[in-house]
Amino acid sequence: MGSNLARNLASREGNTVAVYNRSYVRTQTLMTEHPEAGFVASETIEDFVASLSRPRTAIIMVQAGKGTDAVISQLAELFEPGDIIVDGGNADFHDTIRREKAISATGINFVGAGISGGEEGALKGPSIMPGGSALAYETLGPILESIAAVVDGVPCVTHIGTDGAGHFVKMVHNGIEYADMQLIAEAYDLLRHVTGHSPAAIADVFTEWNKGDLESYLIEITAEVLRQVDAETGLPFIDIVLDEAGSKGTGVWTVQNALDLGVPVAGIAEAVFARAVSSHPEQRGPVRASISARPEIAVVGHTFVDDVRQALYASKVVAYAQGFDEIIAGAAKYNWSIDKGAVATIWRGGCIIRAQFLNRIVDAYANDPSIPTLLVDPFFAAAVASGESAWRRVVSTAALSGIPVPGFASALSYFDSLAAERLPAALVQGQRDFFGAHTYKRVDKPGVFHTLWSGDRTEIATEASTH
Ligand code: 6PG
């Protein structure tokens, strides 16, 4: 990804790009393979730094973690105040906050920038989410704008906020990416097993869906994956891939931080857990072997394929609403002023979750920047309402047929929880008060109360903590 980003930079008018890798052989390979880039290669980091014009800007693309710290400290030794170090990896935003604090104390600027789009995006135009100081962005902004994807004339980059804001937003982007992928995978599974479509036929369905409101990069590539035939066996590619999904950690971080922030990103969590469940063959095998028969596939009407489309759209709205809730909560906790509309704008191109759909989120925040959830935006509320019956049919069909749909079901439960007149949370409060004197509030008067459960069961008003 680093070399593609360097090639992208080098292809822009007026840019000369210096490259450095701790393995000089790799640098030489890059030089040989891409002479057109006109790279300036350095064998040592000292030479690399000396080759940069001031203020120096270095974009680091290394594995997140200790490797990043090592390269940052090498650069910080040689850089001078006003220079800029950019970490373009998928760093944990807490690390970025720590690094920014330490580096900026020396007068050097440190920018954690989330970069999405994979290898191809890095080359052709990624979506870039830089944090760091506004001052650093003055120099860095034009450089990043020159290499970012462009949608409707707008480069897919914006200054997200100070210190770790960029990496935080990239983390949530990846969490949404996990949820979106899981929902699409569930849609595939339903079409495969309920309506009995072949992978190639499902590819055609997705291609059709990609012409409507589900249009997105992920739907597009899903069709390509499903159309692929394994050269060795002649079987659909999807049938020769081991069904155990891996992950590199950003989805887990999104959920961990959401738990800390108290934001119910249930759809993202289900996507992370679904990968984890898939990766436990030692449990899946014995459970499958212990069951004598699986439920019969429920009989469905001829509109089922379209029901799945509508369920996918409604569940997707929920996943994005939850992701944006996390961004809002993170911004409040870490003191970032994040423009949600600008985030949706720069996700329209270059990144893995790029989609037309993002335009609707831009509109929603433009209409009401403090909307309590995207689910009450008039456009999304109407879209979910029109797909609601289909959504329920799909989730119930899946349950009756024994097809796991953690993403669809969780999204529907979340929607139903927000929509319910009363939640059984009242009973949970009663249970907590019973066993732990954790107290409760009443619906009919202010104050905090406890019932003397082990005494005469009278109620007392208390100032005790409500936690
Ligand atoms: C992107 C991707 C990219 C990568 C992640 C997710 O935005 O370009 O999100 O960052 O694919 O590492 O990978 P995992 O699925 O392995 O966690």
Short mmCIF file of N, CA and C in Angstrom, two decimals, residues 375-450:
data_model
loop_
_atom_site.label_atom_id
_atom_site.label_comp_id
_atom_site.label_asym_id
_atom_site.label_seq_id
_atom_site.Cartn_x
_atom_site.Cartn_y
_atom_site.Cartn_z
N LEU A 375 -31.74 7.31 12.07
CA LEU A 375 -33.00 6.59 11.84
C LEU A 375 -34.21 7.52 11.82
N VAL A 376 -34.07 8.73 12.37
CA VAL A 376 -35.22 9.65 12.34
C VAL A 376 -35.09 10.71 11.24
N ASP A 377 -34.02 10.64 10.48
CA ASP A 377 -33.95 11.51 9.30
C ASP A 377 -35.13 11.14 8.40
N PRO A 378 -35.88 12.14 7.89
CA PRO A 378 -37.09 11.79 7.12
C PRO A 378 -36.83 10.80 5.98
N PHE A 379 -35.70 10.94 5.27
CA PHE A 379 -35.45 10.02 4.15
C PHE A 379 -35.25 8.60 4.67
N PHE A 380 -34.38 8.45 5.69
CA PHE A 380 -34.09 7.10 6.19
C PHE A 380 -35.31 6.51 6.91
N ALA A 381 -36.03 7.35 7.64
CA ALA A 381 -37.22 6.85 8.35
C ALA A 381 -38.22 6.29 7.33
N ALA A 382 -38.40 7.00 6.23
CA ALA A 382 -39.34 6.53 5.20
C ALA A 382 -38.82 5.25 4.54
N ALA A 383 -37.51 5.20 4.30
CA ALA A 383 -36.94 4.01 3.65
C ALA A 383 -37.09 2.78 4.54
N VAL A 384 -36.82 2.97 5.84
CA VAL A 384 -36.94 1.84 6.76
C VAL A 384 -38.41 1.43 6.89
N ALA A 385 -39.30 2.42 6.97
CA ALA A 385 -40.73 2.10 7.10
C ALA A 385 -41.21 1.31 5.88
N SER A 386 -40.74 1.70 4.70
CA SER A 386 -41.25 0.99 3.52
C SER A 386 -40.67 -0.42 3.42
N GLY A 387 -39.52 -0.66 4.05
CA GLY A 387 -38.94 -2.01 3.98
C GLY A 387 -39.22 -2.85 5.21
N GLU A 388 -39.96 -2.27 6.16
CA GLU A 388 -40.10 -2.93 7.46
C GLU A 388 -40.74 -4.32 7.38
N SER A 389 -41.82 -4.45 6.62
CA SER A 389 -42.49 -5.76 6.56
C SER A 389 -41.56 -6.79 5.93
N ALA A 390 -40.87 -6.38 4.88
CA ALA A 390 -39.94 -7.30 4.21
C ALA A 390 -38.85 -7.74 5.18
N TRP A 391 -38.35 -6.78 5.94
CA TRP A 391 -37.29 -7.02 6.93
C TRP A 391 -37.76 -8.10 7.92
N ARG A 392 -39.00 -7.95 8.39
CA ARG A 392 -39.53 -8.91 9.37
C ARG A 392 -39.73 -10.29 8.73
N ARG A 393 -40.18 -10.29 7.49
CA ARG A 393 -40.37 -11.58 6.80
C ARG A 393 -39.02 -12.29 6.65
N VAL A 394 -38.00 -11.52 6.31
CA VAL A 394 -36.68 -12.13 6.08
C VAL A 394 -36.12 -12.70 7.38
N VAL A 395 -36.20 -11.91 8.46
CA VAL A 395 -35.62 -12.39 9.73
C VAL A 395 -36.40 -13.60 10.23
N SER A 396 -37.74 -13.59 10.10
CA SER A 396 -38.51 -14.74 10.58
C SER A 396 -38.27 -15.96 9.69
N THR A 397 -38.15 -15.76 8.39
CA THR A 397 -37.87 -16.88 7.48
C THR A 397 -36.51 -17.50 7.84
N ALA A 398 -35.54 -16.64 8.11
CA ALA A 398 -34.21 -17.14 8.46
C ALA A 398 -34.27 -17.95 9.74
N ALA A 399 -35.01 -17.44 10.74
CA ALA A 399 -35.11 -18.15 12.03
C ALA A 399 -35.80 -19.50 11.83
N LEU A 400 -36.89 -19.52 11.06
CA LEU A 400 -37.62 -20.78 10.83
C LEU A 400 -36.79 -21.78 10.04
N SER A 401 -35.91 -21.26 9.18
CA SER A 401 -35.14 -22.14 8.30
C SER A 401 -33.78 -22.51 8.88
N GLY A 402 -33.45 -21.97 10.03
CA GLY A 402 -32.16 -22.28 10.64
C GLY A 402 -30.98 -21.64 9.93
N ILE A 403 -31.22 -20.47 9.35
CA ILE A 403 -30.12 -19.77 8.67
C ILE A 403 -29.68 -18.60 9.56
N PRO A 404 -28.41 -18.59 9.95
CA PRO A 404 -27.97 -17.53 10.86
C PRO A 404 -27.95 -16.15 10.18
N VAL A 405 -28.64 -15.19 10.77
CA VAL A 405 -28.61 -13.82 10.25
C VAL A 405 -28.37 -12.85 11.41
N PRO A 406 -27.21 -12.98 12.09
CA PRO A 406 -26.98 -12.12 13.24
C PRO A 406 -27.05 -10.63 12.91
N GLY A 407 -26.61 -10.27 11.72
CA GLY A 407 -26.63 -8.84 11.34
C GLY A 407 -28.04 -8.34 11.13
N PHE A 408 -28.81 -9.05 10.30
CA PHE A 408 -30.19 -8.64 10.02
C PHE A 408 -31.02 -8.63 11.31
N ALA A 409 -30.89 -9.71 12.10
CA ALA A 409 -31.73 -9.85 13.29
C ALA A 409 -31.37 -8.80 14.33
N SER A 410 -30.08 -8.57 14.50
CA SER A 410 -29.66 -7.58 15.49
C SER A 410 -30.12 -6.18 15.08
N ALA A 411 -30.02 -5.88 13.78
CA ALA A 411 -30.45 -4.56 13.32
C ALA A 411 -31.94 -4.37 13.57
N LEU A 412 -32.71 -5.42 13.31
CA LEU A 412 -34.16 -5.32 13.52
C LEU A 412 -34.48 -5.18 15.02
N SER A 413 -33.78 -5.92 15.85
CA SER A 413 -34.01 -5.82 17.30
C SER A 413 -33.65 -4.42 17.82
N TYR A 414 -32.58 -3.89 17.27
CA TYR A 414 -32.15 -2.54 17.67
C TYR A 414 -33.24 -1.54 17.31
N PHE A 415 -33.75 -1.66 16.08
CA PHE A 415 -34.82 -0.77 15.62
C PHE A 415 -36.04 -0.93 16.52
N ASP A 416 -36.40 -2.18 16.81
CA ASP A 416 -37.57 -2.42 17.66
C ASP A 416 -37.34 -1.90 19.08
N SER A 417 -36.11 -1.98 19.55
CA SER A 417 -35.82 -1.46 20.90
C SER A 417 -36.02 0.04 20.95
N LEU A 418 -35.50 0.73 19.91
CA LEU A 418 -35.67 2.18 19.90
C LEU A 418 -37.14 2.56 19.73
N ALA A 419 -37.87 1.73 19.01
CA ALA A 419 -39.27 2.06 18.70
C ALA A 419 -40.25 1.66 19.81
N ALA A 420 -39.83 0.81 20.74
CA ALA A 420 -40.77 0.27 21.74
C ALA A 420 -41.27 1.35 22.70
N GLU A 421 -42.52 1.24 23.05
CA GLU A 421 -43.12 2.16 24.02
C GLU A 421 -42.46 1.97 25.39
N ARG A 422 -42.34 0.73 25.81
CA ARG A 422 -41.71 0.38 27.08
C ARG A 422 -40.73 -0.76 26.83
N LEU A 423 -39.59 -0.72 27.50
CA LEU A 423 -38.61 -1.79 27.35
C LEU A 423 -38.55 -2.61 28.63
N PRO A 424 -38.17 -3.87 28.54
CA PRO A 424 -38.03 -4.66 29.77
C PRO A 424 -36.86 -4.23 30.63
N ALA A 425 -36.23 -3.11 30.26
CA ALA A 425 -35.18 -2.53 31.10
C ALA A 425 -35.74 -2.22 32.49
N ALA A 426 -37.07 -1.97 32.56
CA ALA A 426 -37.68 -1.72 33.86
C ALA A 426 -37.52 -2.94 34.76
N LEU A 427 -37.68 -4.12 34.17
CA LEU A 427 -37.54 -5.34 34.96
C LEU A 427 -36.09 -5.54 35.39
N VAL A 428 -35.17 -5.22 34.49
CA VAL A 428 -33.74 -5.32 34.83
C VAL A 428 -33.44 -4.41 36.02
N GLN A 429 -34.02 -3.21 36.01
CA GLN A 429 -33.82 -2.30 37.14
C GLN A 429 -34.37 -2.90 38.44
N GLY A 430 -35.54 -3.55 38.33
CA GLY A 430 -36.14 -4.20 39.51
C GLY A 430 -35.23 -5.31 40.03
N GLN A 431 -34.68 -6.10 39.12
CA GLN A 431 -33.77 -7.19 39.52
C GLN A 431 -32.52 -6.63 40.19
N ARG A 432 -31.99 -5.57 39.60
CA ARG A 432 -30.77 -4.97 40.17
C ARG A 432 -31.02 -4.43 41.57
N ASP A 433 -32.21 -3.81 41.71
CA ASP A 433 -32.52 -3.27 43.03
C ASP A 433 -32.72 -4.40 44.03
N PHE A 434 -33.30 -5.51 43.57
CA PHE A 434 -33.57 -6.65 44.46
C PHE A 434 -32.28 -7.22 45.02
N PHE A 435 -31.34 -7.54 44.12
CA PHE A 435 -30.15 -8.25 44.63
C PHE A 435 -29.00 -7.35 45.04
N GLY A 436 -29.03 -6.11 44.60
CA GLY A 436 -27.86 -5.28 44.90
C GLY A 436 -28.20 -3.88 45.40
N ALA A 437 -29.45 -3.62 45.69
CA ALA A 437 -29.86 -2.28 46.15
C ALA A 437 -29.33 -1.20 45.21
N HIS A 438 -29.41 -1.48 43.91
CA HIS A 438 -28.85 -0.54 42.94
C HIS A 438 -29.77 0.63 42.64
N THR A 439 -30.96 0.61 43.21
CA THR A 439 -31.95 1.69 43.10
C THR A 439 -32.58 1.80 41.71
N TYR A 440 -33.63 2.58 41.65
CA TYR A 440 -34.36 2.79 40.38
C TYR A 440 -35.05 4.14 40.42
N LYS A 441 -35.44 4.60 39.26
CA LYS A 441 -36.25 5.81 39.17
C LYS A 441 -37.67 5.41 38.86
N ARG A 442 -38.63 6.28 39.19
CA ARG A 442 -40.04 5.98 38.91
C ARG A 442 -40.53 6.79 37.71
N VAL A 443 -41.58 6.30 37.11
CA VAL A 443 -42.12 7.02 35.95
C VAL A 443 -43.02 8.18 36.37
N ASP A 444 -43.45 8.14 37.65
CA ASP A 444 -44.49 9.09 38.06
C ASP A 444 -44.01 10.20 38.96
N LYS A 445 -42.75 10.15 39.42
CA LYS A 445 -42.23 11.25 40.23
C LYS A 445 -40.71 11.25 40.19
N PRO A 446 -40.08 12.42 40.41
CA PRO A 446 -38.61 12.47 40.38
C PRO A 446 -38.01 11.79 41.61
N GLY A 447 -36.74 11.55 41.57
CA GLY A 447 -36.03 10.97 42.71
C GLY A 447 -35.46 9.60 42.39
N VAL A 448 -34.76 9.07 43.39
CA VAL A 448 -34.13 7.75 43.25
C VAL A 448 -34.64 6.89 44.40
N PHE A 449 -35.02 5.65 44.12
CA PHE A 449 -35.72 4.84 45.12
C PHE A 449 -35.10 3.46 45.28
N HIS A 450 -35.41 2.87 46.44
CA HIS A 450 -35.01 1.48 46.70
C HIS A 450 -36.15 0.83 47.47
#
